[in-house]
XYZ file of C-alpha atoms in Angstrom:
431
model
C -18.930 22.065 -0.730
C -21.149 22.735 -3.720
C -24.890 22.689 -3.079
C -27.772 21.193 -4.956
C -31.384 20.511 -4.207
C -32.843 18.780 -7.210
C -33.015 14.972 -7.293
C -30.816 13.247 -9.817
C -32.845 11.752 -12.678
C -32.980 8.002 -12.439
C -32.387 7.697 -8.696
C -34.442 4.929 -7.209
C -34.809 3.129 -10.536
C -33.937 -0.497 -11.195
C -30.397 0.306 -12.310
C -28.757 -0.650 -9.037
C -25.808 -2.707 -10.273
C -22.315 -1.944 -8.961
C -19.280 -1.885 -11.256
C -15.878 -1.867 -9.563
C -13.186 -0.583 -11.935
C -9.819 -2.115 -11.038
C -9.686 -5.523 -9.354
C -6.489 -5.297 -7.349
C -5.782 -5.090 -3.617
C -8.487 -2.435 -3.200
C -11.123 -3.261 -5.793
C -11.454 -7.002 -5.268
C -12.019 -6.898 -1.479
C -14.579 -4.130 -2.056
C -16.335 -6.228 -4.686
C -16.352 -9.225 -2.355
C -17.896 -7.327 0.557
C -20.543 -5.796 -1.688
C -21.332 -9.234 -3.107
C -21.724 -10.671 0.388
C -24.237 -7.906 1.115
C -26.373 -9.017 -1.817
C -25.451 -6.344 -4.345
C -25.218 -7.192 -8.024
C -21.493 -6.680 -8.630
C -19.422 -6.635 -11.802
C -15.674 -6.160 -11.799
C -14.018 -4.352 -14.692
C -10.271 -4.754 -15.159
C -8.145 -3.775 -18.137
C -6.267 -7.089 -17.895
C -8.371 -9.846 -19.539
C -6.287 -12.502 -17.782
C -7.232 -11.121 -14.371
C -10.907 -11.192 -15.321
C -10.655 -14.699 -16.778
C -8.828 -15.973 -13.701
C -11.499 -14.621 -11.377
C -14.279 -16.170 -13.443
C -12.422 -19.468 -13.141
C -12.336 -19.053 -9.359
C -8.682 -17.987 -9.070
C -7.626 -15.114 -6.847
C -4.522 -13.033 -7.590
C -4.269 -11.169 -4.269
C -3.376 -12.296 -0.742
C -6.507 -11.253 1.119
C -8.990 -13.119 -1.095
C -8.793 -16.904 -1.395
C -9.774 -18.983 -4.410
C -12.708 -20.358 -2.414
C -13.937 -16.839 -1.683
C -13.739 -15.919 -5.360
C -15.695 -19.062 -6.231
C -18.398 -18.063 -3.754
C -18.509 -14.568 -5.261
C -19.014 -16.020 -8.732
C -21.679 -18.397 -7.435
C -23.466 -15.378 -5.913
C -23.529 -13.623 -9.284
C -20.253 -11.701 -9.380
C -18.840 -11.246 -12.859
C -15.434 -10.009 -13.975
C -14.712 -8.666 -17.435
C -12.409 -6.437 -19.467
C -15.355 -5.114 -21.526
C -16.237 -1.546 -20.555
C -19.762 -1.971 -21.972
C -20.787 -3.216 -18.518
C -20.609 0.406 -17.351
C -23.751 1.227 -19.334
C -25.949 -0.638 -16.839
C -24.238 0.570 -13.657
C -26.152 2.335 -10.914
C -22.889 2.855 -9.017
C -19.311 2.895 -10.287
C -16.326 2.770 -7.920
C -12.899 3.504 -9.431
C -10.075 1.605 -7.699
C -7.201 1.872 -10.188
C -3.489 2.318 -9.351
C -1.958 5.764 -8.875
C 1.824 5.283 -9.006
C 4.471 7.994 -9.283
C 6.007 9.347 -12.456
C 9.758 9.227 -13.031
C 10.101 12.721 -11.531
C 8.116 11.815 -8.398
C 4.786 13.385 -9.345
C 1.413 11.622 -9.385
C 0.737 9.389 -12.385
C -3.001 9.665 -12.979
C -3.045 7.911 -16.345
C -5.120 5.006 -15.013
C -7.552 7.368 -13.255
C -8.018 9.388 -16.441
C -8.507 6.246 -18.521
C -11.046 4.809 -16.088
C -12.905 8.139 -15.896
C -13.019 8.341 -19.692
C -14.463 4.828 -19.888
C -17.126 5.730 -17.327
C -17.890 8.958 -19.204
C -18.509 7.071 -22.439
C -21.285 5.084 -20.761
C -22.496 7.488 -18.075
C -26.257 7.681 -17.571
C -28.424 9.988 -15.447
C -28.754 8.802 -11.862
C -25.358 7.097 -11.652
C -23.178 7.443 -8.551
C -19.454 7.602 -9.375
C -16.934 7.226 -6.530
C -13.160 7.573 -6.816
C -11.186 5.492 -4.291
C -7.752 5.769 -5.922
C -5.405 7.843 -3.769
C -4.232 11.165 -5.148
C -3.682 14.794 -4.217
C -6.544 16.929 -2.863
C -8.521 18.275 -5.798
C -8.170 15.241 -8.066
C -11.870 14.332 -7.947
C -13.078 17.780 -8.948
C -10.143 18.921 -11.085
C -9.411 15.711 -13.020
C -12.286 13.234 -12.762
C -15.248 15.634 -12.873
C -14.337 17.360 -16.188
C -13.803 13.992 -17.866
C -17.149 12.678 -16.638
C -18.914 15.830 -17.793
C -17.651 15.203 -21.326
C -20.653 12.867 -21.367
C -22.885 15.939 -21.511
C -24.158 15.276 -17.993
C -23.555 17.623 -15.064
C -22.180 16.479 -11.708
C -24.545 17.123 -8.821
C -27.482 17.596 -11.156
C -27.484 14.598 -13.494
C -25.165 12.240 -11.624
C -23.534 11.990 -8.197
C -19.774 12.221 -7.673
C -17.768 11.484 -4.519
C -14.376 10.477 -3.190
C -13.887 7.755 -0.584
C -10.322 6.885 0.467
C -9.480 3.203 0.446
C -8.280 1.868 3.786
C -7.290 -1.642 2.767
C -4.493 -3.115 4.890
C -3.216 -6.264 3.135
C -2.747 -9.164 5.499
C -4.774 -7.607 8.325
C -6.933 -10.375 9.748
C -8.841 -8.059 12.118
C -9.894 -5.065 10.029
C -11.423 -5.376 6.581
C -13.874 -3.494 4.390
C -16.898 -3.974 6.654
C -15.488 -3.012 10.055
C -13.142 -0.212 8.953
C -14.948 3.175 9.064
C -15.523 4.536 5.540
C -14.915 8.212 4.875
C -16.957 9.754 2.043
C -16.922 13.261 0.654
C -19.156 14.352 -2.206
C -19.108 17.117 -4.801
C -22.365 18.296 -3.225
C -24.201 17.439 -0.031
C -26.537 15.199 -2.010
C -23.520 13.462 -3.560
C -22.155 12.806 -0.082
C -25.509 11.431 1.007
C -25.713 9.109 -1.981
C -22.207 7.765 -1.372
C -22.907 7.330 2.348
C -26.094 5.412 1.583
C -24.256 3.157 -0.867
C -21.395 2.246 1.500
C -23.789 2.003 4.429
C -25.211 -1.105 2.799
C -22.088 -3.134 3.595
C -19.834 -1.031 5.881
C -20.578 -0.762 9.602
C -19.731 2.934 9.972
C -19.671 5.706 7.374
C -18.047 9.065 8.149
C -19.166 12.038 6.061
C -16.481 14.596 5.160
C -17.304 18.174 4.215
C -16.363 17.511 0.596
C -14.105 15.647 -1.807
C -10.965 17.583 -0.877
C -11.368 16.870 2.825
C -11.840 13.167 2.095
C -8.781 13.165 -0.174
C -6.741 14.962 2.478
C -7.835 12.499 5.171
C -6.175 9.652 3.278
C -2.946 11.557 2.765
C -2.917 12.708 6.390
C -3.198 9.110 7.610
C -0.243 7.904 5.561
C 1.900 11.011 5.961
C 1.528 10.609 9.733
C 2.876 7.068 9.464
C 5.608 8.079 7.009
C 6.953 10.826 9.282
C 6.875 8.687 12.432
C 8.570 5.749 10.726
C 11.280 8.159 9.569
C 11.676 9.366 13.161
C 12.410 5.898 14.531
C 14.549 5.006 11.509
C 16.761 7.994 12.214
C 16.830 7.058 15.892
C 17.934 3.540 14.939
C 21.064 4.940 13.294
C 22.293 7.005 16.234
C 21.076 4.577 18.916
C 23.324 1.946 17.370
C 26.255 4.348 17.618
C 25.361 5.153 21.244
C 24.975 1.501 22.213
C 21.268 1.928 23.029
C 18.744 -0.844 22.361
C 16.071 1.234 20.597
C 13.698 -1.731 20.370
C 13.683 -2.022 24.155
C 13.240 1.746 24.518
C 10.220 1.661 22.200
C 8.665 -1.236 24.130
C 9.120 0.711 27.349
C 7.647 3.910 25.884
C 4.685 1.928 24.520
C 3.570 1.086 28.064
C 2.355 4.688 28.446
C -1.431 4.474 28.059
C -1.780 7.924 26.477
C 0.119 10.322 24.235
C 2.327 7.744 22.493
C 1.948 5.336 19.599
C 4.713 2.851 18.911
C 6.442 2.887 15.520
C 9.402 0.623 14.845
C 12.374 0.946 12.492
C 13.059 -1.270 9.508
C 15.091 -1.602 6.314
C 12.934 0.983 4.526
C 9.290 1.483 3.639
C 7.322 -0.418 1.029
C 3.882 -1.025 -0.381
C 1.747 1.435 -2.282
C 0.870 3.778 0.578
C 3.828 4.901 2.677
C 6.508 5.392 -0.019
C 4.075 6.959 -2.496
C 1.041 8.685 -0.979
C 2.903 11.487 0.873
C 4.418 12.462 -2.482
C 0.932 13.431 -3.695
C 0.569 15.861 -0.831
C 4.097 17.182 -1.318
C 3.310 17.686 -5.021
C 0.178 19.682 -4.241
C 1.970 21.833 -1.664
C 4.748 22.633 -4.142
C 2.152 23.973 -6.595
C 1.443 26.624 -3.943
C 5.100 27.600 -3.818
C 5.813 26.035 -0.416
C 8.272 23.274 0.486
C 6.742 20.466 2.537
C 9.790 20.000 4.708
C 8.435 17.311 7.030
C 7.518 15.001 4.159
C 10.652 15.708 2.156
C 12.863 14.967 5.170
C 10.927 11.789 5.947
C 11.355 10.670 2.335
C 15.092 11.290 2.559
C 15.478 9.333 5.799
C 13.335 6.359 4.792
C 14.892 6.184 1.322
C 18.400 5.869 2.759
C 17.562 2.946 5.089
C 18.331 0.207 2.518
C 21.797 1.736 2.096
C 22.195 1.805 5.881
C 21.336 -1.911 6.028
C 24.076 -2.582 3.470
C 26.532 -0.552 5.565
C 25.625 -2.492 8.696
C 26.103 -5.756 6.779
C 29.536 -4.574 5.651
C 30.598 -3.662 9.188
C 29.266 -6.898 10.697
C 31.255 -8.953 8.204
C 34.375 -6.810 8.693
C 34.303 -7.357 12.440
C 34.200 -11.097 11.735
C 37.263 -10.736 9.500
C 35.334 -11.217 6.240
C 35.098 -8.831 3.301
C 31.669 -8.162 1.857
C 33.039 -8.749 -1.626
C 32.737 -12.452 -2.350
C 30.652 -13.179 0.750
C 27.357 -15.023 0.473
C 24.496 -13.022 1.958
C 21.068 -14.574 2.526
C 18.096 -12.197 2.606
C 15.079 -13.535 4.477
C 11.707 -12.000 3.584
C 11.587 -9.841 0.461
C 7.958 -8.678 0.498
C 7.149 -5.222 1.840
C 5.081 -6.583 4.727
C 4.984 -9.736 6.817
C 2.817 -12.699 5.762
C 1.774 -11.398 2.345
C 3.164 -11.881 -1.166
C 3.051 -8.206 -2.134
C 6.466 -6.967 -3.305
C 5.412 -3.434 -4.306
C 8.110 -0.891 -3.430
C 9.799 -3.414 -1.134
C 13.123 -2.095 0.217
C 14.534 -5.613 -0.175
C 15.339 -4.910 -3.823
C 17.440 -1.887 -2.940
C 19.229 -3.852 -0.228
C 20.001 -6.655 -2.682
C 21.161 -4.211 -5.357
C 23.445 -2.435 -2.879
C 24.988 -5.706 -1.705
C 25.567 -6.833 -5.281
C 27.230 -3.552 -6.185
C 29.788 -4.221 -3.449
C 30.475 -7.712 -4.763
C 28.356 -9.875 -2.477
C 26.735 -13.103 -3.666
C 23.090 -12.528 -2.777
C 20.543 -15.267 -2.163
C 17.035 -15.077 -0.752
C 14.175 -16.920 0.831
C 10.564 -15.910 1.252
C 7.714 -18.353 1.898
C 5.421 -16.200 -0.251
C 7.800 -15.618 -3.183
C 9.132 -18.455 -5.314
C 11.046 -16.413 -7.892
C 12.658 -13.030 -7.292
C 14.543 -10.789 -9.679
C 16.543 -7.656 -8.957
C 17.495 -5.331 -11.809
C 16.495 -8.000 -14.294
C 18.657 -10.749 -12.760
C 17.101 -13.665 -10.888
C 18.276 -14.145 -7.316
C 18.935 -17.780 -6.284
C 16.522 -19.129 -3.691
C 17.700 -21.028 -0.594
C 15.851 -22.620 2.296
C 16.009 -20.547 5.490
C 17.922 -22.763 7.923
C 20.228 -24.523 5.450
C 20.758 -21.269 3.568
C 21.658 -19.465 6.787
C 24.129 -22.213 7.669
C 25.879 -21.817 4.306
C 25.784 -18.018 4.205
C 28.487 -15.745 5.567
C 25.733 -13.378 6.692
C 21.961 -13.684 7.025
C 19.802 -10.557 6.973
C 16.243 -10.768 8.299
C 14.299 -8.199 6.272
C 10.761 -9.447 6.906
C 9.764 -11.528 9.911
C 7.137 -13.797 8.367
C 5.373 -15.852 11.029
C 6.357 -19.027 9.194
C 10.008 -18.496 10.054
C 11.524 -20.465 12.926
C 13.704 -17.616 14.131
C 15.368 -19.693 16.857
C 16.459 -22.273 14.268
C 17.623 -19.564 11.869
C 19.604 -17.837 14.611
C 21.221 -21.128 15.605
C 22.158 -21.919 12.005
C 23.443 -18.488 11.032
C 27.063 -17.612 11.571
C 26.258 -13.900 11.450
C 22.753 -12.422 11.594
C 21.533 -8.874 11.049
C 17.958 -8.494 12.285
C 16.183 -5.448 10.835
C 12.893 -6.243 12.605
C 13.935 -6.510 16.243
C 12.837 -10.130 16.594
C 16.087 -11.762 17.766
C 17.937 -10.896 20.962
C 21.376 -9.424 20.097
C 24.484 -11.368 21.057
C 27.927 -11.967 19.590
C 27.428 -12.227 15.825
C 23.752 -11.232 16.054
C 22.802 -7.571 15.716
C 19.528 -5.690 15.558
C 19.137 -2.723 13.248
């Protein structure tokens, strides 16, 4: 960690406003929690429609309701697409997307653009925190040089830190306040400033040695999940061949009170974190000339699961004397996670595309998705029970709590359950 001892000019002045850059699944919950704590919060988003919708009291993400947005606005929250608001910020938190490029590397275009906007308005005494996930070194190698184009120096004129987002969409137990917040600064004083800021509305703040350690913590968390999900996904394939109920085996193993954490198989991985974040770490490792074999193998296994679901659908229909070509297949649950509307990186699209390529007539239902397109073509929407009754095969991809699984099972002629929710019997199989 870099060291400094001099106070940053402007600290302790009246410029205490918070600007959250990026008002998506990470930025908006952060802005809400800070607002509830009494901070003066402004949200900056490059999409004017997002900003206008929030000012009208409309939420665009699952975890924040319209009523909550209205209360934020009533408490003084403002949303805008005008970067001029950065000029009056005491703290800026960057929460913009970090997707992958076509070749699988990190796409930091949004991070660079947000950093450039902050740099244009940066003032002495400002705390700048990056929350967008990326490879270790991004804060100091990418963000810092852009911010210093302002003529100010990190650690001397302004504070700079990284704090990994830990937002879990749809989690009703853990949110911004009661999830420990890791912070790592460019200098010790930067870490202290970030810890003091988050300590105003987060119950526990954990100080990392520096920005790279904080960045690595995020990637370690998600790579751990990625690798273990791949493990049980691979087990699902050979357990089916061996006639072993893996779901039951996992439930039994999970009774051990130490040394084991249960992961369960599925049709693939989705969302922003698991399919994407480990690629950042793999990218960084490759720059050192090493292969990251654990991550690369996990990516291979998890990426092939949608194809495996299609194969299981084909075999289930064949055993019933039906070809997949021309059969109607109903997909239930097309979001990447249960009980949310988020479709990012959902494996359902790859399952649907694979079924279509083999000639199946694909239909879908999801209580959180009214219209669904795959490869530019809209997929017809059915109701769950009546659709299952009319389908040659029903595939449960996401077990939303709103589904009456007993009724769906009774209506379906054939059912492939990729979530282990229905007891297997003749015509009903678990992944």
